[in-house]
Amino acid sequence: MPVVPRLLRAVLLGATTAAVLAPAAAANAEPSPAELQQQINQSSSALEKVVEQYNGVGEQLKTTQTAADALNAQLAPLQSKVDSAYANVGKIAVQAYKGGGPSSMALLLSDTSPGTLLGDLTSLNRIASTQQREIQGYAQAKEQYDAEKKKLDDLLNQQRAAQQSLADQKAKIEGDLAKLMELRQKAFGSATAPKPAAVAAPNIAGSAGAAVRFAYGAIGKPYVYAASGPNGYDCSGLTAAAWESAGKSLPHNAAMQYNQTARISRSQLQPGDLVFYSGLGHVAIYVGNNQVIHAPQPGEHVKLASVDMMSPYGYGRVR
């Protein structure tokens, strides 16, 4: 083979080999910092929705547990009355058996006059029927309460199962996120963002002012899953804690907070109002000047941000 064709063939083979290897090398390349941040944001967003669902189940669990406790408190005296009624009937039965108390047989064998006998039998029947009505009434009431209690117990069991399921999901996503945080550590030299500096709260009056001041005081606290303070917060934990400091109770769940607040428009926003994002997967508190304070995501801290940090889903005013 001539020298030139051999060289050409070698060059072509080398070019082909390079073309085959280049994509593989690119595919195995380390993700860029921007790509890592995007992966972290996506996983954090998915995790936050699971955490908010977890928080919601916890709120429902507290509600049904309170109802179960109230029902148990009502059942206790009812059970006591039922036991007392049965005990009274038992005493009558024992007395009749031993001959120590009134019984139909004893009355029939006595020398009592017909008029007195009729009166005694009527009295005996009246006592028995009264006791029986009481027993039936108590038993029916207890049966109703037992049925309601069973419904509540079943609901509690379902919620505990749902909570465990969400906890399992949360554990998986946390595991995935931990891997991404390792990549972030490698890419940026730190798995966590710098802690923001404290910011002075504006002077706002009323309960909304108290909630806003609390939010400003939380700046720099770390994001912690399913936490409502005092050492860390998730998004709905922060807004719930802020308004709790102002004497208002909000559930620890973004969707529930949305349902509990009054709908307002963007133009009506005032400090203390809540701003919802990500299909009710995230919530922040509005503090004025087109800014909100929120607990963003794992690896970050409570901080000030633009109200348009994401596309708002809706706005709510605490009533």
PDB file of C-alpha atoms in Angstrom:
ATOM      1  CA  MET A   1       0.000   0.000   0.000  1.00  0.00           C
ATOM      2  CA  PRO A   2       1.377   3.482  -0.874  1.00  0.00           C
ATOM      3  CA  VAL A   3       2.580   5.608   2.026  1.00  0.00           C
ATOM      4  CA  VAL A   4       0.103   8.464   1.492  1.00  0.00           C
ATOM      5  CA  PRO A   5      -3.021   6.255   1.489  1.00  0.00           C
ATOM      6  CA  ARG A   6      -1.699   4.539   4.644  1.00  0.00           C
ATOM      7  CA  LEU A   7      -1.296   7.903   6.355  1.00  0.00           C
ATOM      8  CA  LEU A   8      -4.750   8.999   5.202  1.00  0.00           C
ATOM      9  CA  ARG A   9      -6.232   5.779   6.502  1.00  0.00           C
ATOM     10  CA  ALA A  10      -4.532   6.272   9.862  1.00  0.00           C
ATOM     11  CA  VAL A  11      -5.806   9.849  10.107  1.00  0.00           C
ATOM     12  CA  LEU A  12      -9.332   8.776   9.251  1.00  0.00           C
ATOM     13  CA  LEU A  13      -9.223   5.951  11.822  1.00  0.00           C
ATOM     14  CA  GLY A  14      -7.908   8.382  14.429  1.00  0.00           C
ATOM     15  CA  ALA A  15     -10.637  10.864  13.662  1.00  0.00           C
ATOM     16  CA  THR A  16     -13.276   8.150  13.892  1.00  0.00           C
ATOM     17  CA  THR A  17     -11.904   6.945  17.213  1.00  0.00           C
ATOM     18  CA  ALA A  18     -11.855  10.476  18.570  1.00  0.00           C
ATOM     19  CA  ALA A  19     -15.429  11.014  17.415  1.00  0.00           C
ATOM     20  CA  VAL A  20     -16.540   7.872  19.259  1.00  0.00           C
ATOM     21  CA  LEU A  21     -14.633   8.635  22.454  1.00  0.00           C
ATOM     22  CA  ALA A  22     -15.512  12.335  22.666  1.00  0.00           C
ATOM     23  CA  PRO A  23     -19.218  11.888  23.453  1.00  0.00           C
ATOM     24  CA  ALA A  24     -18.410   9.267  26.092  1.00  0.00           C
ATOM     25  CA  ALA A  25     -15.918  11.599  27.702  1.00  0.00           C
ATOM     26  CA  ALA A  26     -18.487  14.396  27.622  1.00  0.00           C
ATOM     27  CA  ALA A  27     -21.154  12.098  29.082  1.00  0.00           C
ATOM     28  CA  ASN A  28     -18.869  11.218  31.981  1.00  0.00           C
ATOM     29  CA  ALA A  29     -17.845  14.796  32.613  1.00  0.00           C
ATOM     30  CA  GLU A  30     -18.489  16.290  36.041  1.00  0.00           C
ATOM     31  CA  PRO A  31     -21.712  18.336  36.166  1.00  0.00           C
ATOM     32  CA  SER A  32     -21.144  22.060  36.117  1.00  0.00           C
ATOM     33  CA  PRO A  33     -21.983  24.131  39.218  1.00  0.00           C
ATOM     34  CA  ALA A  34     -25.071  25.439  37.433  1.00  0.00           C
ATOM     35  CA  GLU A  35     -26.212  21.894  36.611  1.00  0.00           C
ATOM     36  CA  LEU A  36     -25.634  20.797  40.195  1.00  0.00           C
ATOM     37  CA  GLN A  37     -27.612  23.751  41.505  1.00  0.00           C
ATOM     38  CA  GLN A  38     -30.443  22.914  39.115  1.00  0.00           C
ATOM     39  CA  GLN A  39     -30.501  19.295  40.324  1.00  0.00           C
ATOM     40  CA  ILE A  40     -30.488  20.438  43.953  1.00  0.00           C
ATOM     41  CA  ASN A  41     -33.329  22.880  43.298  1.00  0.00           C
ATOM     42  CA  GLN A  42     -35.407  20.199  41.582  1.00  0.00           C
ATOM     43  CA  SER A  43     -34.875  17.668  44.346  1.00  0.00           C
ATOM     44  CA  SER A  44     -35.499  20.277  47.034  1.00  0.00           C
ATOM     45  CA  SER A  45     -38.753  21.309  45.375  1.00  0.00           C
ATOM     46  CA  ALA A  46     -39.906  17.685  45.211  1.00  0.00           C
ATOM     47  CA  LEU A  47     -38.883  17.127  48.814  1.00  0.00           C
ATOM     48  CA  GLU A  48     -40.679  20.240  50.024  1.00  0.00           C
ATOM     49  CA  LYS A  49     -43.967  19.010  48.552  1.00  0.00           C
ATOM     50  CA  VAL A  50     -43.546  15.680  50.329  1.00  0.00           C
ATOM     51  CA  VAL A  51     -42.705  17.453  53.581  1.00  0.00           C
ATOM     52  CA  GLU A  52     -45.794  19.670  53.238  1.00  0.00           C
ATOM     53  CA  GLN A  53     -47.934  16.568  52.701  1.00  0.00           C
ATOM     54  CA  TYR A  54     -46.291  15.052  55.762  1.00  0.00           C
ATOM     55  CA  ASN A  55     -47.082  18.200  57.735  1.00  0.00           C
ATOM     56  CA  GLY A  56     -50.697  18.069  56.533  1.00  0.00           C
ATOM     57  CA  VAL A  57     -51.158  14.495  57.714  1.00  0.00           C
ATOM     58  CA  GLY A  58     -49.684  15.511  61.064  1.00  0.00           C
ATOM     59  CA  GLU A  59     -52.219  18.347  61.371  1.00  0.00           C
ATOM     60  CA  GLN A  60     -55.109  15.997  60.531  1.00  0.00           C
ATOM     61  CA  LEU A  61     -53.754  13.485  63.018  1.00  0.00           C
ATOM     62  CA  LYS A  62     -53.800  16.104  65.785  1.00  0.00           C
ATOM     63  CA  THR A  63     -57.408  17.026  64.942  1.00  0.00           C
ATOM     64  CA  THR A  64     -58.699  13.464  65.023  1.00  0.00           C
ATOM     65  CA  GLN A  65     -56.692  12.684  68.155  1.00  0.00           C
ATOM     66  CA  THR A  66     -58.404  15.598  69.914  1.00  0.00           C
ATOM     67  CA  ALA A  67     -61.789  14.267  68.785  1.00  0.00           C
ATOM     68  CA  ALA A  68     -60.882  10.778  69.999  1.00  0.00           C
ATOM     69  CA  ASP A  69     -59.843  12.130  73.397  1.00  0.00           C
ATOM     70  CA  ALA A  70     -63.151  14.019  73.701  1.00  0.00           C
ATOM     71  CA  LEU A  71     -65.100  10.901  72.767  1.00  0.00           C
ATOM     72  CA  ASN A  72     -63.216   8.798  75.292  1.00  0.00           C
ATOM     73  CA  ALA A  73     -64.028  11.375  77.958  1.00  0.00           C
ATOM     74  CA  GLN A  74     -67.723  11.059  77.080  1.00  0.00           C
ATOM     75  CA  LEU A  75     -67.575   7.271  77.035  1.00  0.00           C
ATOM     76  CA  ALA A  76     -66.139   6.979  80.541  1.00  0.00           C
ATOM     77  CA  PRO A  77     -69.225   8.202  82.502  1.00  0.00           C
ATOM     78  CA  LEU A  78     -71.535   6.406  80.095  1.00  0.00           C
ATOM     79  CA  GLN A  79     -69.722   3.133  80.727  1.00  0.00           C
ATOM     80  CA  SER A  80     -70.003   3.755  84.457  1.00  0.00           C
ATOM     81  CA  LYS A  81     -73.777   4.209  84.184  1.00  0.00           C
ATOM     82  CA  VAL A  82     -74.131   1.073  82.104  1.00  0.00           C
ATOM     83  CA  ASP A  83     -72.098  -0.909  84.628  1.00  0.00           C
ATOM     84  CA  SER A  84     -74.213   0.500  87.459  1.00  0.00           C
ATOM     85  CA  ALA A  85     -77.471  -0.429  85.702  1.00  0.00           C
ATOM     86  CA  TYR A  86     -76.298  -3.981  85.086  1.00  0.00           C
ATOM     87  CA  ALA A  87     -75.111  -4.242  88.679  1.00  0.00           C
ATOM     88  CA  ASN A  88     -78.559  -3.203  89.972  1.00  0.00           C
ATOM     89  CA  VAL A  89     -80.281  -5.809  87.845  1.00  0.00           C
ATOM     90  CA  GLY A  90     -77.776  -8.390  88.996  1.00  0.00           C
ATOM     91  CA  LYS A  91     -78.613  -7.624  92.619  1.00  0.00           C
ATOM     92  CA  ILE A  92     -82.319  -8.074  91.919  1.00  0.00           C
ATOM     93  CA  ALA A  93     -81.612 -11.407  90.227  1.00  0.00           C
ATOM     94  CA  VAL A  94     -79.468 -12.613  93.144  1.00  0.00           C
ATOM     95  CA  GLN A  95     -82.055 -11.535  95.699  1.00  0.00           C
ATOM     96  CA  ALA A  96     -84.818 -13.317  93.792  1.00  0.00           C
ATOM     97  CA  TYR A  97     -82.702 -16.446  93.503  1.00  0.00           C
ATOM     98  CA  LYS A  98     -81.900 -16.485  97.212  1.00  0.00           C
ATOM     99  CA  GLY A  99     -85.428 -15.609  98.178  1.00  0.00           C
ATOM    100  CA  GLY A 100     -84.262 -12.525  99.929  1.00  0.00           C
ATOM    101  CA  GLY A 101     -86.098 -10.086  97.696  1.00  0.00           C
ATOM    102  CA  PRO A 102     -89.376  -9.757  95.791  1.00  0.00           C
ATOM    103  CA  SER A 103     -89.985 -12.367  93.118  1.00  0.00           C
ATOM    104  CA  SER A 104     -93.001 -13.427  91.134  1.00  0.00           C
ATOM    105  CA  MET A 105     -92.805 -17.006  92.471  1.00  0.00           C
ATOM    106  CA  ALA A 106     -92.507 -15.869  96.077  1.00  0.00           C
ATOM    107  CA  LEU A 107     -95.523 -13.599  95.709  1.00  0.00           C
ATOM    108  CA  LEU A 108     -97.647 -16.324  94.137  1.00  0.00           C
ATOM    109  CA  LEU A 109     -96.893 -18.705  97.002  1.00  0.00           C
ATOM    110  CA  SER A 110     -97.646 -16.126  99.690  1.00  0.00           C
ATOM    111  CA  ASP A 111    -100.930 -15.521 101.555  1.00  0.00           C
ATOM    112  CA  THR A 112    -101.138 -12.010 100.178  1.00  0.00           C
ATOM    113  CA  SER A 113    -104.630 -10.820  99.202  1.00  0.00           C
ATOM    114  CA  PRO A 114    -105.436 -10.673  95.466  1.00  0.00           C
ATOM    115  CA  GLY A 115    -105.402  -6.853  95.467  1.00  0.00           C
ATOM    116  CA  THR A 116    -102.064  -6.667  97.255  1.00  0.00           C
ATOM    117  CA  LEU A 117    -100.642  -9.448  95.059  1.00  0.00           C
ATOM    118  CA  LEU A 118    -101.620  -7.584  91.909  1.00  0.00           C
ATOM    119  CA  GLY A 119    -100.023  -4.395  93.206  1.00  0.00           C
ATOM    120  CA  ASP A 120     -96.811  -6.184  94.160  1.00  0.00           C
ATOM    121  CA  LEU A 121     -96.525  -7.901  90.790  1.00  0.00           C
ATOM    122  CA  THR A 122     -97.165  -4.619  89.004  1.00  0.00           C
ATOM    123  CA  SER A 123     -94.455  -2.959  91.108  1.00  0.00           C
ATOM    124  CA  LEU A 124     -92.009  -5.775  90.365  1.00  0.00           C
ATOM    125  CA  ASN A 125     -92.702  -5.570  86.644  1.00  0.00           C
ATOM    126  CA  ARG A 126     -92.374  -1.807  86.755  1.00  0.00           C
ATOM    127  CA  ILE A 127     -88.967  -2.055  88.414  1.00  0.00           C
ATOM    128  CA  ALA A 128     -87.787  -4.671  85.944  1.00  0.00           C
ATOM    129  CA  SER A 129     -89.004  -2.762  82.894  1.00  0.00           C
ATOM    130  CA  THR A 130     -87.485   0.469  84.156  1.00  0.00           C
ATOM    131  CA  GLN A 131     -84.140  -1.221  84.627  1.00  0.00           C
ATOM    132  CA  GLN A 132     -84.453  -2.844  81.221  1.00  0.00           C
ATOM    133  CA  ARG A 133     -85.238   0.455  79.521  1.00  0.00           C
ATOM    134  CA  GLU A 134     -82.251   2.043  81.209  1.00  0.00           C
ATOM    135  CA  ILE A 135     -80.000  -0.799  80.129  1.00  0.00           C
ATOM    136  CA  GLN A 136     -81.294  -0.653  76.569  1.00  0.00           C
ATOM    137  CA  GLY A 137     -80.877   3.119  76.475  1.00  0.00           C
ATOM    138  CA  TYR A 138     -77.351   2.989  77.820  1.00  0.00           C
ATOM    139  CA  ALA A 139     -76.418   0.081  75.575  1.00  0.00           C
ATOM    140  CA  GLN A 140     -77.743   1.863  72.487  1.00  0.00           C
ATOM    141  CA  ALA A 141     -75.884   5.046  73.376  1.00  0.00           C
ATOM    142  CA  LYS A 142     -72.692   3.121  74.044  1.00  0.00           C
ATOM    143  CA  GLU A 143     -73.101   1.258  70.780  1.00  0.00           C
ATOM    144  CA  GLN A 144     -73.341   4.586  68.966  1.00  0.00           C
ATOM    145  CA  TYR A 145     -70.281   5.919  70.731  1.00  0.00           C
ATOM    146  CA  ASP A 146     -68.369   2.707  70.053  1.00  0.00           C
ATOM    147  CA  ALA A 147     -69.232   3.002  66.369  1.00  0.00           C
ATOM    148  CA  GLU A 148     -67.986   6.604  66.287  1.00  0.00           C
ATOM    149  CA  LYS A 149     -64.870   5.638  68.205  1.00  0.00           C
ATOM    150  CA  LYS A 150     -64.187   2.852  65.725  1.00  0.00           C
ATOM    151  CA  LYS A 151     -64.460   5.364  62.877  1.00  0.00           C
ATOM    152  CA  LEU A 152     -61.983   7.618  64.617  1.00  0.00           C
ATOM    153  CA  ASP A 153     -59.627   4.740  65.387  1.00  0.00           C
ATOM    154  CA  ASP A 154     -59.778   3.628  61.767  1.00  0.00           C
ATOM    155  CA  LEU A 155     -59.051   7.188  60.630  1.00  0.00           C
ATOM    156  CA  LEU A 156     -56.120   7.466  63.023  1.00  0.00           C
ATOM    157  CA  ASN A 157     -54.714   4.180  61.739  1.00  0.00           C
ATOM    158  CA  GLN A 158     -55.093   5.355  58.140  1.00  0.00           C
ATOM    159  CA  GLN A 159     -53.365   8.623  58.935  1.00  0.00           C
ATOM    160  CA  ARG A 160     -50.525   6.883  60.753  1.00  0.00           C
ATOM    161  CA  ALA A 161     -50.077   4.622  57.732  1.00  0.00           C
ATOM    162  CA  ALA A 162     -50.094   7.670  55.435  1.00  0.00           C
ATOM    163  CA  GLN A 163     -47.632   9.423  57.703  1.00  0.00           C
ATOM    164  CA  GLN A 164     -45.308   6.428  57.612  1.00  0.00           C
ATOM    165  CA  SER A 165     -45.594   6.305  53.833  1.00  0.00           C
ATOM    166  CA  LEU A 166     -44.713   9.982  53.579  1.00  0.00           C
ATOM    167  CA  ALA A 167     -41.846   9.488  56.022  1.00  0.00           C
ATOM    168  CA  ASP A 168     -40.516   6.733  53.774  1.00  0.00           C
ATOM    169  CA  GLN A 169     -40.757   9.043  50.754  1.00  0.00           C
ATOM    170  CA  LYS A 170     -39.085  11.796  52.709  1.00  0.00           C
ATOM    171  CA  ALA A 171     -36.251   9.465  53.716  1.00  0.00           C
ATOM    172  CA  LYS A 172     -35.658   8.474  50.095  1.00  0.00           C
ATOM    173  CA  ILE A 173     -35.610  12.046  48.821  1.00  0.00           C
ATOM    174  CA  GLU A 174     -33.347  13.072  51.706  1.00  0.00           C
ATOM    175  CA  GLY A 175     -30.988  10.302  50.654  1.00  0.00           C
ATOM    176  CA  ASP A 176     -31.018  11.556  47.078  1.00  0.00           C
ATOM    177  CA  LEU A 177     -30.555  15.104  48.264  1.00  0.00           C
ATOM    178  CA  ALA A 178     -27.623  14.080  50.451  1.00  0.00           C
ATOM    179  CA  LYS A 179     -25.840  12.839  47.322  1.00  0.00           C
ATOM    180  CA  LEU A 180     -26.495  16.122  45.590  1.00  0.00           C
ATOM    181  CA  MET A 181     -25.257  18.018  48.626  1.00  0.00           C
ATOM    182  CA  GLU A 182     -22.021  16.036  48.376  1.00  0.00           C
ATOM    183  CA  LEU A 183     -21.698  17.184  44.768  1.00  0.00           C
ATOM    184  CA  ARG A 184     -22.425  20.732  45.881  1.00  0.00           C
ATOM    185  CA  GLN A 185     -19.697  20.421  48.470  1.00  0.00           C
ATOM    186  CA  LYS A 186     -17.344  19.301  45.741  1.00  0.00           C
ATOM    187  CA  ALA A 187     -18.393  22.001  43.306  1.00  0.00           C
ATOM    188  CA  PHE A 188     -18.724  24.982  45.636  1.00  0.00           C
ATOM    189  CA  GLY A 189     -16.584  24.004  48.603  1.00  0.00           C
ATOM    190  CA  SER A 190     -19.586  24.073  50.949  1.00  0.00           C
ATOM    191  CA  ALA A 191     -22.874  22.186  51.106  1.00  0.00           C
ATOM    192  CA  THR A 192     -24.630  25.161  52.693  1.00  0.00           C
ATOM    193  CA  ALA A 193     -25.104  28.720  51.558  1.00  0.00           C
ATOM    194  CA  PRO A 194     -23.620  31.563  53.597  1.00  0.00           C
ATOM    195  CA  LYS A 195     -25.775  32.664  56.504  1.00  0.00           C
ATOM    196  CA  PRO A 196     -27.505  35.953  55.699  1.00  0.00           C
ATOM    197  CA  ALA A 197     -26.963  38.907  58.003  1.00  0.00           C
ATOM    198  CA  ALA A 198     -29.686  40.084  60.342  1.00  0.00           C
ATOM    199  CA  VAL A 199     -31.959  42.806  59.007  1.00  0.00           C
ATOM    200  CA  ALA A 200     -33.860  45.378  61.059  1.00  0.00           C
ATOM    201  CA  ALA A 201     -37.631  44.960  60.894  1.00  0.00           C
ATOM    202  CA  PRO A 202     -39.781  47.841  59.670  1.00  0.00           C
ATOM    203  CA  ASN A 203     -42.143  49.550  62.073  1.00  0.00           C
ATOM    204  CA  ILE A 204     -45.527  47.952  61.374  1.00  0.00           C
ATOM    205  CA  ALA A 205     -48.466  48.209  63.752  1.00  0.00           C
ATOM    206  CA  GLY A 206     -50.875  45.551  64.947  1.00  0.00           C
ATOM    207  CA  SER A 207     -50.785  41.775  64.807  1.00  0.00           C
ATOM    208  CA  ALA A 208     -49.374  41.842  61.272  1.00  0.00           C
ATOM    209  CA  GLY A 209     -46.459  43.873  62.607  1.00  0.00           C
ATOM    210  CA  ALA A 210     -45.826  41.258  65.311  1.00  0.00           C
ATOM    211  CA  ALA A 211     -45.780  38.479  62.698  1.00  0.00           C
ATOM    212  CA  VAL A 212     -43.427  40.444  60.449  1.00  0.00           C
ATOM    213  CA  ARG A 213     -41.060  41.242  63.328  1.00  0.00           C
ATOM    214  CA  PHE A 214     -40.934  37.544  64.198  1.00  0.00           C
ATOM    215  CA  ALA A 215     -40.065  36.686  60.592  1.00  0.00           C
ATOM    216  CA  TYR A 216     -37.247  39.243  60.552  1.00  0.00           C
ATOM    217  CA  GLY A 217     -35.977  37.752  63.802  1.00  0.00           C
ATOM    218  CA  ALA A 218     -35.844  34.325  62.164  1.00  0.00           C
ATOM    219  CA  ILE A 219     -33.545  35.448  59.343  1.00  0.00           C
ATOM    220  CA  GLY A 220     -30.419  33.315  59.426  1.00  0.00           C
ATOM    221  CA  LYS A 221     -32.118  30.306  61.055  1.00  0.00           C
ATOM    222  CA  PRO A 222     -31.540  27.116  59.034  1.00  0.00           C
ATOM    223  CA  TYR A 223     -34.141  25.353  56.934  1.00  0.00           C
ATOM    224  CA  VAL A 224     -35.156  22.192  58.809  1.00  0.00           C
ATOM    225  CA  TYR A 225     -37.699  19.686  57.526  1.00  0.00           C
ATOM    226  CA  ALA A 226     -41.089  19.720  59.290  1.00  0.00           C
ATOM    227  CA  ALA A 227     -39.791  22.209  61.886  1.00  0.00           C
ATOM    228  CA  SER A 228     -41.572  25.228  63.343  1.00  0.00           C
ATOM    229  CA  GLY A 229     -38.741  26.605  65.476  1.00  0.00           C
ATOM    230  CA  PRO A 230     -37.167  27.872  67.465  1.00  0.00           C
ATOM    231  CA  ASN A 231     -33.879  26.609  66.008  1.00  0.00           C
ATOM    232  CA  GLY A 232     -35.022  25.978  62.443  1.00  0.00           C
ATOM    233  CA  TYR A 233     -38.037  26.140  60.151  1.00  0.00           C
ATOM    234  CA  ASP A 234     -39.549  24.799  57.010  1.00  0.00           C
ATOM    235  CA  CYS A 235     -41.676  27.162  54.932  1.00  0.00           C
ATOM    236  CA  SER A 236     -45.080  26.641  56.571  1.00  0.00           C
ATOM    237  CA  GLY A 237     -43.459  26.168  59.969  1.00  0.00           C
ATOM    238  CA  LEU A 238     -42.040  29.696  59.698  1.00  0.00           C
ATOM    239  CA  THR A 239     -45.332  31.341  58.681  1.00  0.00           C
ATOM    240  CA  ALA A 240     -47.236  29.415  61.372  1.00  0.00           C
ATOM    241  CA  ALA A 241     -44.722  30.411  64.046  1.00  0.00           C
ATOM    242  CA  ALA A 242     -44.725  34.041  62.902  1.00  0.00           C
ATOM    243  CA  TRP A 243     -48.473  34.337  63.206  1.00  0.00           C
ATOM    244  CA  GLU A 244     -48.559  32.336  66.424  1.00  0.00           C
ATOM    245  CA  SER A 245     -46.377  35.086  67.922  1.00  0.00           C
ATOM    246  CA  ALA A 246     -49.176  37.488  66.953  1.00  0.00           C
ATOM    247  CA  GLY A 247     -51.853  35.370  68.633  1.00  0.00           C
ATOM    248  CA  LYS A 248     -53.200  33.672  65.506  1.00  0.00           C
ATOM    249  CA  SER A 249     -53.218  29.925  64.954  1.00  0.00           C
ATOM    250  CA  LEU A 250     -52.309  28.537  61.539  1.00  0.00           C
ATOM    251  CA  PRO A 251     -51.864  24.875  60.637  1.00  0.00           C
ATOM    252  CA  HIS A 252     -48.339  23.710  59.827  1.00  0.00           C
ATOM    253  CA  ASN A 253     -49.115  23.088  56.171  1.00  0.00           C
ATOM    254  CA  ALA A 254     -49.055  25.450  53.187  1.00  0.00           C
ATOM    255  CA  ALA A 255     -52.265  24.171  51.544  1.00  0.00           C
ATOM    256  CA  MET A 256     -54.165  24.337  54.849  1.00  0.00           C
ATOM    257  CA  GLN A 257     -52.887  27.867  55.419  1.00  0.00           C
ATOM    258  CA  TYR A 258     -54.141  28.773  51.952  1.00  0.00           C
ATOM    259  CA  ASN A 259     -57.600  27.411  52.791  1.00  0.00           C
ATOM    260  CA  GLN A 260     -57.677  29.172  56.167  1.00  0.00           C
ATOM    261  CA  THR A 261     -56.737  32.614  54.841  1.00  0.00           C
ATOM    262  CA  ALA A 262     -58.873  35.097  52.916  1.00  0.00           C
ATOM    263  CA  ARG A 263     -58.151  35.430  49.211  1.00  0.00           C
ATOM    264  CA  ILE A 264     -56.683  38.766  48.147  1.00  0.00           C
ATOM    265  CA  SER A 265     -55.137  40.119  44.946  1.00  0.00           C
ATOM    266  CA  ARG A 266     -51.533  41.101  44.310  1.00  0.00           C
ATOM    267  CA  SER A 267     -52.481  44.778  44.473  1.00  0.00           C
ATOM    268  CA  GLN A 268     -53.958  44.263  47.965  1.00  0.00           C
ATOM    269  CA  LEU A 269     -50.798  42.778  49.479  1.00  0.00           C
ATOM    270  CA  GLN A 270     -49.906  44.172  52.899  1.00  0.00           C
ATOM    271  CA  PRO A 271     -47.160  43.196  55.369  1.00  0.00           C
ATOM    272  CA  GLY A 272     -48.151  40.003  57.175  1.00  0.00           C
ATOM    273  CA  ASP A 273     -50.038  38.531  54.222  1.00  0.00           C
ATOM    274  CA  LEU A 274     -48.970  35.118  52.968  1.00  0.00           C
ATOM    275  CA  VAL A 275     -47.708  34.431  49.458  1.00  0.00           C
ATOM    276  CA  PHE A 276     -48.062  30.896  48.103  1.00  0.00           C
ATOM    277  CA  TYR A 277     -45.931  29.236  45.433  1.00  0.00           C
ATOM    278  CA  SER A 278     -45.290  25.971  43.626  1.00  0.00           C
ATOM    279  CA  GLY A 279     -48.864  24.668  43.586  1.00  0.00           C
ATOM    280  CA  LEU A 280     -49.217  25.278  47.350  1.00  0.00           C
ATOM    281  CA  GLY A 281     -45.931  23.509  47.954  1.00  0.00           C
ATOM    282  CA  HIS A 282     -44.278  26.635  49.365  1.00  0.00           C
ATOM    283  CA  VAL A 283     -45.361  29.669  51.394  1.00  0.00           C
ATOM    284  CA  ALA A 284     -43.705  32.927  52.497  1.00  0.00           C
ATOM    285  CA  ILE A 285     -44.722  35.976  54.530  1.00  0.00           C
ATOM    286  CA  TYR A 286     -44.933  39.325  52.786  1.00  0.00           C
ATOM    287  CA  VAL A 287     -43.025  42.113  54.573  1.00  0.00           C
ATOM    288  CA  GLY A 288     -43.541  45.057  52.212  1.00  0.00           C
ATOM    289  CA  ASN A 289     -41.527  46.630  49.392  1.00  0.00           C
ATOM    290  CA  ASN A 290     -42.194  43.629  47.119  1.00  0.00           C
ATOM    291  CA  GLN A 291     -40.254  41.372  49.489  1.00  0.00           C
ATOM    292  CA  VAL A 292     -41.043  38.224  51.413  1.00  0.00           C
ATOM    293  CA  ILE A 293     -39.276  36.280  54.136  1.00  0.00           C
ATOM    294  CA  HIS A 294     -39.214  32.518  53.712  1.00  0.00           C
ATOM    295  CA  ALA A 295     -37.433  29.296  54.620  1.00  0.00           C
ATOM    296  CA  PRO A 296     -36.136  28.325  51.158  1.00  0.00           C
ATOM    297  CA  GLN A 297     -34.682  24.800  50.977  1.00  0.00           C
ATOM    298  CA  PRO A 298     -32.166  22.447  52.603  1.00  0.00           C
ATOM    299  CA  GLY A 299     -28.718  23.943  52.832  1.00  0.00           C
ATOM    300  CA  GLU A 300     -30.096  27.472  53.049  1.00  0.00           C
ATOM    301  CA  HIS A 301     -31.364  29.797  55.778  1.00  0.00           C
ATOM    302  CA  VAL A 302     -34.451  31.900  56.382  1.00  0.00           C
ATOM    303  CA  LYS A 303     -33.959  35.008  54.282  1.00  0.00           C
ATOM    304  CA  LEU A 304     -35.421  37.992  52.498  1.00  0.00           C
ATOM    305  CA  ALA A 305     -36.330  37.506  48.847  1.00  0.00           C
ATOM    306  CA  SER A 306     -38.305  39.118  46.065  1.00  0.00           C
ATOM    307  CA  VAL A 307     -41.993  38.330  46.061  1.00  0.00           C
ATOM    308  CA  ASP A 308     -41.354  37.207  42.465  1.00  0.00           C
ATOM    309  CA  MET A 309     -38.581  34.742  43.367  1.00  0.00           C
ATOM    310  CA  MET A 310     -41.008  32.228  41.824  1.00  0.00           C
ATOM    311  CA  SER A 311     -44.336  32.726  40.116  1.00  0.00           C
ATOM    312  CA  PRO A 312     -46.821  33.251  42.971  1.00  0.00           C
ATOM    313  CA  TYR A 313     -49.717  30.792  43.121  1.00  0.00           C
ATOM    314  CA  GLY A 314     -51.895  33.069  45.236  1.00  0.00           C
ATOM    315  CA  TYR A 315     -52.123  35.404  48.185  1.00  0.00           C
ATOM    316  CA  GLY A 316     -53.807  35.058  51.576  1.00  0.00           C
ATOM    317  CA  ARG A 317     -54.677  37.316  54.503  1.00  0.00           C
ATOM    318  CA  VAL A 318     -54.780  35.862  58.000  1.00  0.00           C
ATOM    319  CA  ARG A 319     -58.213  36.415  59.518  1.00  0.00           C
TER     320      ARG A 319
END
